[in-house]
Amino acid sequence: MCGIVAYTGQREAYPVILKGLKRLEYRGYDSAGVALSEGIGLSVYKKKGKVSQLEESLIGKQLNALSGIGHTRWATHGEPSDRNAHPHRSSNGKLALVHNGIIENYASLKRELVNKGYSFESDTDTEVLLKFIEDIFNHQSESLEEAVRIALRRVVGAYVIILLNEDEPGTLIAARKGSPLVIGIGKGEHFLASDASPIIEYTKEVVYINDYEIAIVKPEELILKNLGNDKVTPFITQLDMELAAIEKGGYTHFMLKEIFEQPTTVFDCLRGRLDAKEGTITMGGVDPHLDKLTNANRIIMLACGTSWHAGLVAEYVFEELCRIPVEVEYASEFRYRNPVIKEGDIIMAISQSGETADTLVAMDMAKKQGAFLFGVVNVVGSSISRMSHAGTYTHAGPEIGVASTKAFTAQLTVLMMIAMKVAYAKGTIDQKRYLHLIRELDSVPGKIEVILETNEQLKKIAERYKDARDFLYLGRGYNFPIALEGALKLKEISYIHAEGYPAAEMKHGPIALVEEKLPVVFVATKDAYHDKIISNAQEIKARKGKVLAVISEGDDAFASLADETLPVPVADELIAPLLTVIPLQLLAYYIGNAKGLDVDKPRNLAKSVTVE
Ligand code: F6R
């Protein structure tokens, strides 16, 4: 959470930083600010609200600076306000700092500083860190770089920081532990950001900074050191991302664009891996570790939110096809209990961003206990991908809408391919079923296109139900996690209270909610439980609830019970979640949109949850 951008070079820094902040706004949008090294010294401008509000407040101002730092905030310590917005300034006004992460021991550091006579203008942990660095710089060290190093050795928590010093206008000092930082290398200029999206249009050469590294960045020079002051050689990689991938391309929102991209993203995910003609699945990240996977005693899926839902679907698929016991864990719970991890256990960490703090820490804990870490990640070069022993990318491209859509279907696609490979290698699936599932997976992009054609119909349904106060989502088997995901999408985007349940569980409590105003969304494509879920729908109808049904095309029996139908093409029950989630994404999008909400930036959320 929080996006940070910085620039040093020959260009005007402000427009580069402003554009970068707009690209990073998905990481937080409570307030925004910039600090610029102008001829007169350091200037800091900050504003509560979105980056556009900061931009408006600066219209007409002459902002001439060749270096600067910027921040877009997701509040942790202190309410969203001008006062708590970053950058923060040191007591003498000469240093400015932006920070992403949490300083856990900020309270004790603050007490120390207060005893020394420091006062604070904000409620943030960031201002405490800055004044802690300032104090060390004034009394204990010869250089700012050294002061940062000393300070960070005392800091508990996660951070990326970038410091600007009035006395050295072209020099930025950055450091990372637990939150992401990428440095783009231009000709006589450097770009620093939380991810590559602010950098992509200037250079494709980047360095991903590792934990416990400090970067001293000047227009012509990038020096990387560890906290022990030893030099580290920067490892330059080429960005594999195009500018078009991070623009809206004519859609009203990124979320809608990303929903509509899914035929392509699923196709890209399958491309070069699944060969339907040959009946093969080749996965560079999996093949060398196939033995480990086939001999696994247990797989533990670690994830949060939507990625956790992908793990739940994978649990059903792996257990069915591979006969390997699977546990699906919320990373945030796993990390704080004392889980039993045995030799031969595999951790599959599923994450779009690859930066989710809880998932990272849970992985680290499991790694220390000897688990083998396998990452299923979308963002190339992200922390989770780097911490994993092995893994595979989902290739969904940048996902900017805060609510995850295309990354989810890419995760499902990858997890299904892995399960099919492992099952085939283990001999727990017969050739006929294996080839059938390969053909089914291969047909998914085309089937998603068919669903997207029902777009206008979904818009009308959304219009009819947008004023509902609550929604219930029910599914069974492979579609149960999709009921959870449908409910999550709706609450994120429309702020309507929504619950997902296994359909049969409804009788054990949630049925008390059913009355004529309650829309109940059934995820009920034809599968082994179909007759059972028809009975569940009848129970809702008997209590006058409204039934909205995601059903297989041609399912007249369910259609006759439903107030609204959301048909999807017929598919194998194991593959169906890749299809049934699409109308639910669209329903959530159109309801949010009909309510006039900012669906790309729902309140209180952030795309990349880098704090626990
Ligand atoms: C919901 C959503 C979140 C994320 C969760 C994990 O639409 O996007 O629930 O799925 O914060 O994030 P990643 O997958 O980046 O680890």
Coordinates of N, CA, C and O in Angstrom, one line a residue, residues 306-366:
T306 N -9.0 -12.5 -2.8 CA -9.4 -13.2 -4.1 C -8.4 -14.4 -4.4 O -8.8 -15.4 -4.9
S307 N -7.1 -14.1 -4.1 CA -6.1 -15.2 -4.4 C -6.4 -16.4 -3.5 O -6.2 -17.6 -3.9
W308 N -6.9 -16.2 -2.3 CA -7.3 -17.3 -1.4 C -8.5 -18.1 -2.0 O -8.5 -19.3 -1.9
H309 N -9.4 -17.3 -2.7 CA -10.5 -18.0 -3.4 C -9.9 -18.9 -4.5 O -10.4 -20.0 -4.7
A310 N -8.9 -18.5 -5.2 CA -8.3 -19.3 -6.2 C -7.7 -20.5 -5.6 O -7.8 -21.7 -6.1
G311 N -7.1 -20.4 -4.4 CA -6.6 -21.5 -3.7 C -7.7 -22.5 -3.3 O -7.5 -23.7 -3.4
L312 N -8.8 -22.0 -2.9 CA -9.9 -22.9 -2.6 C -10.4 -23.8 -3.8 O -10.6 -24.9 -3.6
V313 N -10.5 -23.1 -4.9 CA -10.8 -23.9 -6.1 C -9.8 -24.9 -6.4 O -10.0 -26.1 -6.6
A314 N -8.5 -24.5 -6.2 CA -7.4 -25.4 -6.5 C -7.4 -26.6 -5.5 O -7.0 -27.7 -5.9
E315 N -7.9 -26.4 -4.3 CA -8.0 -27.5 -3.3 C -8.9 -28.6 -3.9 O -8.5 -29.7 -3.9
Y316 N -10.0 -28.2 -4.4 CA -11.0 -29.2 -4.9 C -10.3 -29.9 -6.1 O -10.4 -31.1 -6.2
V317 N -9.6 -29.1 -7.0 CA -9.1 -29.7 -8.2 C -7.9 -30.6 -7.9 O -7.8 -31.8 -8.4
F318 N -7.0 -30.2 -7.0 CA -5.8 -31.0 -6.7 C -6.3 -32.3 -6.0 O -5.7 -33.4 -6.2
E319 N -7.2 -32.2 -5.0 CA -7.6 -33.4 -4.3 C -8.3 -34.3 -5.2 O -8.1 -35.5 -5.2
E320 N -9.1 -33.8 -6.1 CA -9.8 -34.7 -7.0 C -8.9 -35.4 -8.0 O -8.9 -36.6 -8.2
L321 N -8.0 -34.6 -8.6 CA -7.2 -35.1 -9.7 C -5.9 -35.8 -9.2 O -5.5 -36.8 -9.7
C322 N -5.3 -35.2 -8.1 CA -3.9 -35.7 -7.7 C -4.0 -36.6 -6.5 O -2.9 -37.2 -6.1
R323 N -5.1 -36.6 -5.8 CA -5.2 -37.3 -4.5 C -4.1 -36.9 -3.5 O -3.6 -37.7 -2.8
I324 N -3.8 -35.6 -3.5 CA -2.9 -35.0 -2.5 C -3.7 -34.2 -1.6 O -4.5 -33.4 -2.0
P325 N -3.6 -34.4 -0.3 CA -4.3 -33.5 0.6 C -3.9 -32.1 0.5 O -2.7 -31.8 0.4
V326 N -4.9 -31.2 0.5 CA -4.6 -29.8 0.3 C -5.2 -29.0 1.5 O -6.4 -29.3 1.9
E327 N -4.5 -28.0 2.0 CA -5.1 -27.1 3.0 C -4.9 -25.7 2.4 O -3.9 -25.4 1.8
V328 N -6.0 -24.9 2.6 CA -6.0 -23.6 2.1 C -6.0 -22.6 3.3 O -6.9 -22.7 4.1
E329 N -5.0 -21.8 3.4 CA -4.8 -21.0 4.6 C -4.8 -19.5 4.3 O -4.2 -19.1 3.3
Y330 N -5.5 -18.8 5.1 CA -5.3 -17.3 5.1 C -3.9 -17.0 5.6 O -3.6 -17.4 6.7
A331 N -3.1 -16.4 4.8 CA -1.7 -16.2 5.2 C -1.6 -15.4 6.5 O -0.8 -15.7 7.4
S332 N -2.6 -14.5 6.8 CA -2.6 -13.7 8.0 C -2.8 -14.6 9.2 O -2.4 -14.2 10.3
E333 N -3.6 -15.7 9.1 CA -3.8 -16.6 10.2 C -2.6 -17.5 10.4 O -2.1 -17.8 11.5
F334 N -2.2 -18.1 9.3 CA -1.1 -19.1 9.2 C 0.2 -18.5 9.9 O 0.8 -19.2 10.7
R335 N 0.5 -17.2 9.7 CA 1.7 -16.7 10.2 C 1.7 -16.5 11.7 O 2.8 -16.5 12.3
Y336 N 0.5 -16.4 12.3 CA 0.5 -16.2 13.7 C 0.1 -17.4 14.5 O 0.1 -17.3 15.7
R337 N -0.2 -18.5 13.9 CA -0.4 -19.7 14.7 C 0.9 -20.5 14.6 O 1.9 -20.1 14.1
N338 N 0.9 -21.7 15.1 CA 2.1 -22.5 15.1 C 1.8 -23.7 14.2 O 1.6 -24.8 14.7
P339 N 1.7 -23.5 12.9 CA 1.3 -24.6 12.1 C 2.3 -25.8 12.0 O 3.5 -25.6 12.2
V340 N 1.7 -27.0 11.8 CA 2.6 -28.1 11.7 C 3.1 -28.2 10.2 O 2.3 -28.3 9.3
I341 N 4.4 -28.1 10.0 CA 4.9 -28.2 8.6 C 5.9 -29.4 8.6 O 6.8 -29.4 9.5
K342 N 5.6 -30.3 7.7 CA 6.4 -31.5 7.7 C 7.3 -31.6 6.5 O 6.9 -30.9 5.5
E343 N 8.3 -32.3 6.5 CA 9.2 -32.5 5.3 C 8.3 -33.1 4.2 O 7.5 -34.0 4.4
G344 N 8.5 -32.6 3.0 CA 7.7 -33.1 1.9 C 6.4 -32.2 1.7 O 5.7 -32.4 0.7
D345 N 6.2 -31.3 2.6 CA 5.0 -30.4 2.4 C 5.4 -29.3 1.4 O 6.6 -28.8 1.4
I346 N 4.5 -28.9 0.6 CA 4.7 -27.9 -0.4 C 3.8 -26.7 -0.1 O 2.6 -26.9 0.1
I347 N 4.4 -25.5 0.0 CA 3.6 -24.3 0.1 C 3.4 -23.7 -1.2 O 4.4 -23.5 -2.0
M348 N 2.2 -23.5 -1.6 CA 1.9 -22.8 -2.8 C 1.4 -21.4 -2.4 O 0.3 -21.3 -1.8
A349 N 2.2 -20.4 -2.7 CA 1.8 -19.0 -2.4 C 1.2 -18.4 -3.6 O 1.8 -18.3 -4.7
I350 N -0.1 -18.0 -3.5 CA -0.8 -17.4 -4.6 C -1.0 -15.9 -4.4 O -1.5 -15.5 -3.4
S351 N -0.5 -15.1 -5.4 CA -0.6 -13.7 -5.2 C -0.6 -13.0 -6.5 O 0.3 -13.3 -7.3
Q352 N -1.5 -12.0 -6.7 CA -1.4 -11.2 -7.9 C -0.2 -10.3 -7.8 O 0.7 -10.3 -8.7
S353 N -0.2 -9.5 -6.8 CA 0.9 -8.5 -6.7 C 2.3 -9.0 -6.4 O 3.3 -8.5 -6.8
G354 N 2.3 -10.2 -5.7 CA 3.6 -10.7 -5.3 C 4.2 -9.9 -4.1 O 5.3 -10.1 -3.8
E355 N 3.4 -9.0 -3.5 CA 3.9 -8.2 -2.5 C 3.1 -8.2 -1.2 O 3.4 -7.5 -0.3
T356 N 2.1 -9.0 -1.1 CA 1.2 -9.0 0.0 C 2.0 -9.4 1.3 O 2.6 -10.5 1.4
A357 N 2.0 -8.5 2.3 CA 2.9 -8.6 3.4 C 2.6 -9.9 4.2 O 3.5 -10.7 4.6
D358 N 1.3 -10.2 4.4 CA 1.0 -11.4 5.2 C 1.5 -12.7 4.5 O 2.0 -13.6 5.1
T359 N 1.3 -12.7 3.2 CA 1.7 -13.9 2.4 C 3.2 -14.1 2.5 O 3.8 -15.2 2.7
L360 N 3.9 -12.9 2.3 CA 5.4 -13.0 2.4 C 5.9 -13.5 3.7 O 6.8 -14.3 3.8
V361 N 5.4 -12.9 4.8 CA 5.9 -13.3 6.1 C 5.5 -14.8 6.4 O 6.3 -15.6 6.9
A362 N 4.3 -15.2 6.0 CA 3.9 -16.6 6.2 C 4.9 -17.6 5.4 O 5.3 -18.6 5.9
M363 N 5.2 -17.1 4.2 CA 6.2 -17.9 3.4 C 7.5 -18.0 4.1 O 8.1 -19.1 4.2
D364 N 8.0 -16.9 4.6 CA 9.3 -16.9 5.2 C 9.3 -17.8 6.4 O 10.3 -18.6 6.6
M365 N 8.2 -17.8 7.2 CA 8.1 -18.7 8.3 C 8.2 -20.2 7.9 O 8.9 -21.0 8.5
A366 N 7.4 -20.5 6.9 CA 7.4 -21.9 6.4 C 8.7 -22.3 5.8 O 9.2 -23.4 6.0

